[in-house]
PDB file of C-alpha atoms and ligand atoms in Angstrom:
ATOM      1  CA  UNK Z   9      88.327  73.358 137.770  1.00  0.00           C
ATOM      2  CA  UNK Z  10      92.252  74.460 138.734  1.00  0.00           C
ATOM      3  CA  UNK Z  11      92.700  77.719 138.633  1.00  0.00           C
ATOM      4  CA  UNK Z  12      94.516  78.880 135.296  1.00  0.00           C
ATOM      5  CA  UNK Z  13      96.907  81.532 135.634  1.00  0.00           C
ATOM      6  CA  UNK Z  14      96.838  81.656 131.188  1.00  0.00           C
ATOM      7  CA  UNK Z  15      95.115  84.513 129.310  1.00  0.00           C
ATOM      8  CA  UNK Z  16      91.330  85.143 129.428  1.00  0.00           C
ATOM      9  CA  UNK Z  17      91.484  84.424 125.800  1.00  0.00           C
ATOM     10  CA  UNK Z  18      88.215  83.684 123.276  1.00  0.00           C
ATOM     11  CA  UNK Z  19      87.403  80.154 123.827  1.00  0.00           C
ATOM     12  CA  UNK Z  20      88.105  79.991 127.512  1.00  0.00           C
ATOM     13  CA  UNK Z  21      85.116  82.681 128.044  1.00  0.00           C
ATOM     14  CA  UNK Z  22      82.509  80.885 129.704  1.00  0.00           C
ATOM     15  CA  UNK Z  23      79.928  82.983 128.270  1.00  0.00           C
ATOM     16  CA  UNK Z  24      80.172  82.806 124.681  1.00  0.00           C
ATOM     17  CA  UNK Z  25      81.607  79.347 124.778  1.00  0.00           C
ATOM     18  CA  UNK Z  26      79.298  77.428 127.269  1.00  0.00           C
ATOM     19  CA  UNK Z  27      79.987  74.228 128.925  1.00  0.00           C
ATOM     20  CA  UNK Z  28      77.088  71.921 128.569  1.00  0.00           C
ATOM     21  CA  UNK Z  29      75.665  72.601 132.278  1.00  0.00           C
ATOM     22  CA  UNK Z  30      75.277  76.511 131.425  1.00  0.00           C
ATOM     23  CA  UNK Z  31      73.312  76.180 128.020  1.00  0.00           C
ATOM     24  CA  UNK Z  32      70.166  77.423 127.948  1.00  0.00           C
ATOM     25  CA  UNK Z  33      67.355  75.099 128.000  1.00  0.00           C
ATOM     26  CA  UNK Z  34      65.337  73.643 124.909  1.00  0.00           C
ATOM     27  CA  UNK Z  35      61.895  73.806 125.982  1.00  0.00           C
ATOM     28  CA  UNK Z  36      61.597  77.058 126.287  1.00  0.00           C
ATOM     29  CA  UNK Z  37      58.864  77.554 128.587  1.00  0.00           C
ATOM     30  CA  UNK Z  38      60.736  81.095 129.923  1.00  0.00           C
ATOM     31  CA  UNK Z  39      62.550  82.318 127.730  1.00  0.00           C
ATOM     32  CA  UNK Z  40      66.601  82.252 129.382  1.00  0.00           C
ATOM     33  CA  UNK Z  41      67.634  86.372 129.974  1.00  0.00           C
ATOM     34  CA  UNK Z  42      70.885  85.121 130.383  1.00  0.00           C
ATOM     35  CA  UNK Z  43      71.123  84.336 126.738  1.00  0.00           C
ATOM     36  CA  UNK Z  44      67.900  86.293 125.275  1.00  0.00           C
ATOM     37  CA  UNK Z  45      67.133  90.031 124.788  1.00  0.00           C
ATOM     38  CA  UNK Z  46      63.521  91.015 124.524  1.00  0.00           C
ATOM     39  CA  UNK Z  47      63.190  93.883 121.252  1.00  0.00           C
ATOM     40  CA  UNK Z  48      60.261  95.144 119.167  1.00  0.00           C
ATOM     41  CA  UNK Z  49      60.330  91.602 117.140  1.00  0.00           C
ATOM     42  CA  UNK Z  50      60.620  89.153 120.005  1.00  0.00           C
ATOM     43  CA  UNK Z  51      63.310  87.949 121.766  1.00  0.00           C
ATOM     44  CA  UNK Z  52      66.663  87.338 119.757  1.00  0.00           C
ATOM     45  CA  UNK Z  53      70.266  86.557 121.323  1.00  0.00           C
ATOM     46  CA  UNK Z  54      71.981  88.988 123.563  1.00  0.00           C
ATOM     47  CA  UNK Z  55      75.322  87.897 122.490  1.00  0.00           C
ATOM     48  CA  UNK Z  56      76.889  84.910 120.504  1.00  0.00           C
ATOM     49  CA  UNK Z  57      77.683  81.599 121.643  1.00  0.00           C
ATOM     50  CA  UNK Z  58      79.070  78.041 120.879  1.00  0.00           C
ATOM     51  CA  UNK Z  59      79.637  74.836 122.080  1.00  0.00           C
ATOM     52  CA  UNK Z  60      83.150  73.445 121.467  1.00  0.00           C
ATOM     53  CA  UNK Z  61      83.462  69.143 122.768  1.00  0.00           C
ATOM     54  CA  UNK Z  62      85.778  66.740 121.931  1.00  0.00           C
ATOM     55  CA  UNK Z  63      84.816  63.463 120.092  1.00  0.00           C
ATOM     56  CA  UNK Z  64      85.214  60.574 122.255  1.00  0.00           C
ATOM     57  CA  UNK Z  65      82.988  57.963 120.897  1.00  0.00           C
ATOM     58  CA  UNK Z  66      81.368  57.872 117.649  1.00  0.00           C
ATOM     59  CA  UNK Z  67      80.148  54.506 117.568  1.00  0.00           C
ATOM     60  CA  UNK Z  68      76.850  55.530 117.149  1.00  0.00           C
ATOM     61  CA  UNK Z  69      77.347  57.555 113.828  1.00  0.00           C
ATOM     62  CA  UNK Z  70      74.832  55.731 111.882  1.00  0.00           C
ATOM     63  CA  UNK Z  71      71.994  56.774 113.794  1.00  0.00           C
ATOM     64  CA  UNK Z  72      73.562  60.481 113.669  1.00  0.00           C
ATOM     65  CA  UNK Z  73      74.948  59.950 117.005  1.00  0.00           C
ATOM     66  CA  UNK Z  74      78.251  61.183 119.021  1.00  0.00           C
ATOM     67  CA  UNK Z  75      79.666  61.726 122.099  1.00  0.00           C
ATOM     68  CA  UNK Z  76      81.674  64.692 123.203  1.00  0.00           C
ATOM     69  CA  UNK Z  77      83.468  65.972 126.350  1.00  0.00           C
ATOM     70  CA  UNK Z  78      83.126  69.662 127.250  1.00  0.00           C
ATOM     71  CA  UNK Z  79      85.766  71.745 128.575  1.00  0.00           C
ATOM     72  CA  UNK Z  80      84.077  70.809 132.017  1.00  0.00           C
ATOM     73  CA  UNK Z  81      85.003  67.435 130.973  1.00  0.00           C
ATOM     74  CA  UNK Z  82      81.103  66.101 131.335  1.00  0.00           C
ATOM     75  CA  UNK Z  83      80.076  63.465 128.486  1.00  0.00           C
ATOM     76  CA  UNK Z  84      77.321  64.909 126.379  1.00  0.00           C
ATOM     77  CA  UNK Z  85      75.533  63.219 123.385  1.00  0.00           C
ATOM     78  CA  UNK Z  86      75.199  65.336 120.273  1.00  0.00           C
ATOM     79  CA  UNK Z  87      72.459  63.883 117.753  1.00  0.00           C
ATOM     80  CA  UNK Z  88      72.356  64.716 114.096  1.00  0.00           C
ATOM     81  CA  UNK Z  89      69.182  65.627 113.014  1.00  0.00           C
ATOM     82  CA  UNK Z  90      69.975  67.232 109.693  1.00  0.00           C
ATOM     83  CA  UNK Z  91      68.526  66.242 106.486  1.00  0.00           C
ATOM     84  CA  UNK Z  92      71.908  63.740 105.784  1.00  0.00           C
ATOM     85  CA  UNK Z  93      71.944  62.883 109.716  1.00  0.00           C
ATOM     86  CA  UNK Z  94      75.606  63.990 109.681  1.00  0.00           C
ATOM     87  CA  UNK Z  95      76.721  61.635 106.393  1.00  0.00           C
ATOM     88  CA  UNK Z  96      78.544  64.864 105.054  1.00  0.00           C
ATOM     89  CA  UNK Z  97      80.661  65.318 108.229  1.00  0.00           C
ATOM     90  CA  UNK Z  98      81.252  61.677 108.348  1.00  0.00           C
ATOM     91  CA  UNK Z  99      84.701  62.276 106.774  1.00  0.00           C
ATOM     92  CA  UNK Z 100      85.418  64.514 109.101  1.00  0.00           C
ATOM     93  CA  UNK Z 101      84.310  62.818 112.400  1.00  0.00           C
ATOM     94  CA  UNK Z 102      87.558  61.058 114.326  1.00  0.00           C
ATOM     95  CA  UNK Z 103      87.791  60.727 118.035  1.00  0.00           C
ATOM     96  CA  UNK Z 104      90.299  63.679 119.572  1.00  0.00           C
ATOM     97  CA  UNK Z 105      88.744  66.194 116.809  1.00  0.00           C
ATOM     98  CA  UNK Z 106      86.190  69.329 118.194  1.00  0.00           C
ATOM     99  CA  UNK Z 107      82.793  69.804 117.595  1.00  0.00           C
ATOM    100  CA  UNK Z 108      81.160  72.920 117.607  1.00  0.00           C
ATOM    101  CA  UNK Z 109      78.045  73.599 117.458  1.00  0.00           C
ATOM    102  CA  UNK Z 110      76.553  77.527 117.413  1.00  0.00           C
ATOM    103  CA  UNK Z 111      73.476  78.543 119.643  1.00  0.00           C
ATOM    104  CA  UNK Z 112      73.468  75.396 121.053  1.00  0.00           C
ATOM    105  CA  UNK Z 113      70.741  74.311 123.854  1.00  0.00           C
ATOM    106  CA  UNK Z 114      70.249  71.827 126.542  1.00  0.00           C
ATOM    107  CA  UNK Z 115      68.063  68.966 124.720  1.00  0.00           C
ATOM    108  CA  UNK Z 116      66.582  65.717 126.416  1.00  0.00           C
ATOM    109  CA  UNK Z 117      66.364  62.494 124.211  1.00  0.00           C
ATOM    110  CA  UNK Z 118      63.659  60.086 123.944  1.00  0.00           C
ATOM    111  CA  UNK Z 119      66.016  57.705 126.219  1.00  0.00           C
ATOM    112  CA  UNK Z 120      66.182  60.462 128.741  1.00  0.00           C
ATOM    113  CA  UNK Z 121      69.846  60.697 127.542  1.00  0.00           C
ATOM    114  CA  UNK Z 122      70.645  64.716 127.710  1.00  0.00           C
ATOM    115  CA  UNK Z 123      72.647  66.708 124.815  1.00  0.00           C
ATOM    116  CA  UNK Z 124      72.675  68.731 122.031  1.00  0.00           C
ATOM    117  CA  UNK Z 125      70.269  68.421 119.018  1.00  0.00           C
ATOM    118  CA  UNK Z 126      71.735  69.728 115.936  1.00  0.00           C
ATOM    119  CA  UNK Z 127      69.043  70.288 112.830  1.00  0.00           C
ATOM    120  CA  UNK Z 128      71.106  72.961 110.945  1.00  0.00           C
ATOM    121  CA  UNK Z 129      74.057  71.783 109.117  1.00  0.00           C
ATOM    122  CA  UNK Z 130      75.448  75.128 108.993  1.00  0.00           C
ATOM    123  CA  UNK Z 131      75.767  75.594 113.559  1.00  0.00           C
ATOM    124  CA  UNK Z 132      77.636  72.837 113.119  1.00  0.00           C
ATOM    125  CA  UNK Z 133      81.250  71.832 112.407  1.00  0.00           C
ATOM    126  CA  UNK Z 134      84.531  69.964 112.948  1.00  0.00           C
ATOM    127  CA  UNK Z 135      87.817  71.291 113.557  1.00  0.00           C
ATOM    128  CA  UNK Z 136      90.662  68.531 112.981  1.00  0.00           C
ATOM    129  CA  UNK Z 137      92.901  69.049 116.444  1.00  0.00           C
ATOM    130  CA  UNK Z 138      92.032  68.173 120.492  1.00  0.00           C
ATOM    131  CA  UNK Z 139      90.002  70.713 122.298  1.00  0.00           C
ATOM    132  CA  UNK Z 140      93.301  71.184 124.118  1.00  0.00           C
ATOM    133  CA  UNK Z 141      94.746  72.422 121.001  1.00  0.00           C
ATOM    134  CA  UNK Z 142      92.411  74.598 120.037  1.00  0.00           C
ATOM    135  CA  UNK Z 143      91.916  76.428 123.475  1.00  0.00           C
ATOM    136  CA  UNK Z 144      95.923  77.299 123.331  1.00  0.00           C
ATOM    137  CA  UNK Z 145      95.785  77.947 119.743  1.00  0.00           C
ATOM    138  CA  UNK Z 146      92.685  80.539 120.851  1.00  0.00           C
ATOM    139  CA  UNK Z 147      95.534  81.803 124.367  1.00  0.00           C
ATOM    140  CA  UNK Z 148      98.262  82.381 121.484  1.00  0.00           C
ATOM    141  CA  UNK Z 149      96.245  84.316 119.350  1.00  0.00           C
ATOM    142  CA  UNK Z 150      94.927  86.343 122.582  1.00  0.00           C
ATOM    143  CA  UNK Z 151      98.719  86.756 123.590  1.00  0.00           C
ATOM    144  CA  UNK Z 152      99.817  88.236 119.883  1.00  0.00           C
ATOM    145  CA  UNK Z 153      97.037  90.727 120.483  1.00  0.00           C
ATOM    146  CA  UNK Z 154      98.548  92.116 123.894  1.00  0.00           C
ATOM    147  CA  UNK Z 155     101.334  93.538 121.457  1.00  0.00           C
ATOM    148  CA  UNK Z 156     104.005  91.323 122.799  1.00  0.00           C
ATOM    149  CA  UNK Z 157     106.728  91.244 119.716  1.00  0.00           C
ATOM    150  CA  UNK Z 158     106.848  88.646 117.398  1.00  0.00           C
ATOM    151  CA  UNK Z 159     109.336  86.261 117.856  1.00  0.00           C
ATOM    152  CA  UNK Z 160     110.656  83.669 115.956  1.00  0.00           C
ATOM    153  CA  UNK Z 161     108.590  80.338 116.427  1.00  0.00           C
ATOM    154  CA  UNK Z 162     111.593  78.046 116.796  1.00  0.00           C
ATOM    155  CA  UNK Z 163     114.666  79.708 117.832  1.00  0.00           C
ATOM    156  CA  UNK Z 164     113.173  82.626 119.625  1.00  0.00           C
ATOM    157  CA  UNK Z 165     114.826  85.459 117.617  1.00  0.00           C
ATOM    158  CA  UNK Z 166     113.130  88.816 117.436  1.00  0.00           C
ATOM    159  CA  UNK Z 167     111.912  91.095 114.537  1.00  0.00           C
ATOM    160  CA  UNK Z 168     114.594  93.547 114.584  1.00  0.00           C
ATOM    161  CA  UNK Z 169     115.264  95.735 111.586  1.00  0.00           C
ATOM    162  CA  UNK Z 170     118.515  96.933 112.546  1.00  0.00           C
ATOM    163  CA  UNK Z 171     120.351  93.570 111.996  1.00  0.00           C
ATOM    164  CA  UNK Z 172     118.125  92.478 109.156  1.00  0.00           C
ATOM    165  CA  UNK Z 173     116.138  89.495 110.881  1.00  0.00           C
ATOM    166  CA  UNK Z 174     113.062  89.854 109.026  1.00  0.00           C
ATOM    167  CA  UNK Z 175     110.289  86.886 110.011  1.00  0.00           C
ATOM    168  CA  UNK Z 176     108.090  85.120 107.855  1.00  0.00           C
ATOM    169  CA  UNK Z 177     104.757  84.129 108.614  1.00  0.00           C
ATOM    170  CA  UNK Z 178     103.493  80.451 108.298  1.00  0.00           C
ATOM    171  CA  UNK Z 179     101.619  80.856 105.157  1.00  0.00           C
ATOM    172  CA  UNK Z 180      98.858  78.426 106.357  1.00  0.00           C
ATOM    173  CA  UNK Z 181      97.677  79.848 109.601  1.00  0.00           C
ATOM    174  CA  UNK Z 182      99.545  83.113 109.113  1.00  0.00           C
ATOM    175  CA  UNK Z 183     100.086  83.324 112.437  1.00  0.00           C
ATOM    176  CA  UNK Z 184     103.388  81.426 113.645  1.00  0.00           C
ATOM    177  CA  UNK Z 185     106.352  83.629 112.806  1.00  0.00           C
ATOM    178  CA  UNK Z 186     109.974  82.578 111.249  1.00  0.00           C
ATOM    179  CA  UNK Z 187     113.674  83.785 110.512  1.00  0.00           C
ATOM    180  CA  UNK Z 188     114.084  81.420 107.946  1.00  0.00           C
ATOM    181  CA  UNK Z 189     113.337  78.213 106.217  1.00  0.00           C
ATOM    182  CA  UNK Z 190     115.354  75.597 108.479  1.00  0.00           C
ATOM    183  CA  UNK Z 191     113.384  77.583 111.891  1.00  0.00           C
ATOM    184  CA  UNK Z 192     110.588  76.765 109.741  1.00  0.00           C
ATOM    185  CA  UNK Z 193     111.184  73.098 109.016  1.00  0.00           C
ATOM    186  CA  UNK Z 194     112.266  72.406 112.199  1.00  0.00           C
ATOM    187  CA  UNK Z 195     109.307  74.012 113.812  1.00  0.00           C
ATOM    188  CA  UNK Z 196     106.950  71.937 111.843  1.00  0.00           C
ATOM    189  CA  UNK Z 197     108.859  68.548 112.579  1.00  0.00           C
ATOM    190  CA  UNK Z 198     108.450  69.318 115.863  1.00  0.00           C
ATOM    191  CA  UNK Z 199     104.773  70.330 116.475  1.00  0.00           C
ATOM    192  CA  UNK Z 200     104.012  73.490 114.435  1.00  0.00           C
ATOM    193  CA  UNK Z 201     101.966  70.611 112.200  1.00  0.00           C
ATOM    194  CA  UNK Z 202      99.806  69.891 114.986  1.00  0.00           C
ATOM    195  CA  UNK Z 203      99.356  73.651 116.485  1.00  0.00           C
ATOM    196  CA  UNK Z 204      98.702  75.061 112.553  1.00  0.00           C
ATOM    197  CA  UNK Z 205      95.798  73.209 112.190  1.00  0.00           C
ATOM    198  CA  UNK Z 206      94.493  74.663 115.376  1.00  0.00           C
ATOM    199  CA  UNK Z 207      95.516  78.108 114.365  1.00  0.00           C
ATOM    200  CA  UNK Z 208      93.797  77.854 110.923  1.00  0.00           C
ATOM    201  CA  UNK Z 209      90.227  76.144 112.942  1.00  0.00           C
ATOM    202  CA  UNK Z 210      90.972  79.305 115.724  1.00  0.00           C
ATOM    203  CA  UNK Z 211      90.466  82.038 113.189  1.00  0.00           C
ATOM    204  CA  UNK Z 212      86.813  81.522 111.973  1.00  0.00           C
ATOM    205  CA  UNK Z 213      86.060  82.381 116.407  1.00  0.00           C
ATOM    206  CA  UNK Z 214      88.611  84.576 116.743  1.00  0.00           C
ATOM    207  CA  UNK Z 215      88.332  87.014 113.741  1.00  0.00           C
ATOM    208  CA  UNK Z 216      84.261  87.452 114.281  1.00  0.00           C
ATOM    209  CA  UNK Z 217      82.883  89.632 117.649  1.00  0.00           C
ATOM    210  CA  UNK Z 218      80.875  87.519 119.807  1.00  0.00           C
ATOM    211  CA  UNK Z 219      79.654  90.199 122.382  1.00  0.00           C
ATOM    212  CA  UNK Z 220      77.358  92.426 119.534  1.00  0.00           C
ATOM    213  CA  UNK Z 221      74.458  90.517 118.290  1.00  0.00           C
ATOM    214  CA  UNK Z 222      73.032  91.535 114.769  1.00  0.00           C
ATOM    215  CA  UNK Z 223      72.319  88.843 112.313  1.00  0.00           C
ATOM    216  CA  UNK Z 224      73.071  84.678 112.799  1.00  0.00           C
ATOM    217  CA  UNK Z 225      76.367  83.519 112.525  1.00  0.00           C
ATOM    218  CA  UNK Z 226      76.603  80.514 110.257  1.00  0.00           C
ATOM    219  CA  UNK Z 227      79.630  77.947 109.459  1.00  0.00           C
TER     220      UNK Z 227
HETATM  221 ZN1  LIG W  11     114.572  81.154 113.982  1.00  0.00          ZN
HETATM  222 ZN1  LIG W  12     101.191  77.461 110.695  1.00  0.00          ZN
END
């Protein structure tokens, strides 16, 4: 992988987002410490983690079937084995989307195929933009945390109360800042429409802590 010189931000942690190769393995016949605490009730998760692919073939979504590309870039299969075998994310499903998919284990298929085997509509779910788009959506949000100032998203103007340049947040992912309504327009025209949807699918990861385990995160 070259060596990125960008933030350490949420989705680029290797640990709670996995690429396929470092999932933990289905049949459990030990139980994987890398992934698993041991406690009075048995053995429950020692963090949080997720999967996150792009869809690169979904040819084979009648039988429940797609294909995905990690951030490693390997090819994995993820089969729907939920009680609609994916019908309800059908609408969703387009090639250049992400899947994730929460808790997520190495799985062998009857054709010796290896994936992901999802049975629980609820670890899984689409997020309309590239995995590309998401991981910078997840660096931009990591970068507005540092405490850098808020600038404006198109012309670069700063929040500065002494001349009256107030911004305005994008009231969809209420994250992208503006000094007025042509910034705005302008913005959007030019690729805010693309990056907003990224920002909105960001914030369900980004506004939950993955490092303290207590209950099951659901989508
Ligand atoms: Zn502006
Ligand atoms: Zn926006």
């Amino acid at each position: 992988m070259p060596i990125s010189k960008k933030p350490q931000s949420l989705l680029r942690n290797s640990f709670n987002f996995p690429t396929f190769s470092s999932l933990p393995d289905e049949p459990r016949i030990e139980i994987d410490l890398k992934y698993y605490d041991s406690g009075p009730f048995g053995f429950k998760p020692s963090q949080h983690w997720c999967f996150v692919g792009e869809i690169v073939d979904s040819i084979g979504l009648v039988r429940g079937l797609l294909r995905v590309k990690d951030k490693d870039g390997q090819v994995v299969t993820i089969g729907l084995y939920t009680d609609d075998r994916g019908q309800a994310l059908a609408p969703q499903i387009k090639i250049g989307h992400t899947v994730a998919v929460l808790y997520s284990e190495q799985h062998r298929f009857l054709d010796m195929t290896v994936g992901i085997r999802v049975g629980d509509i609820s670890n899984i779910k689409i997020i309309p933009c590239s995995l590309e788009q998401l991981l910078k959506a997840s660096d931009d949000v990591a970068t507005l945390r540092k405490g850098q100032p808020r600038r404006c998203g198109s012309c670069g103007k700063e929040e500065n109360a002494s001349d009256n340049t107030h911004l305005r947040l994008c009231s969809r992912c209420r994250h992208t800042a503006y000094c007025g309504e042509d910034c705005q327009k302008k913005a959007w025209v030019a690729g805010h429409k693309a990056d907003c949807k990224a920002l909105v699918g960001v914030r369900w990861f980004t506004e939950r802590n993955w490092r303290m385990f207590h209950d099951w995160f659901s989508f």
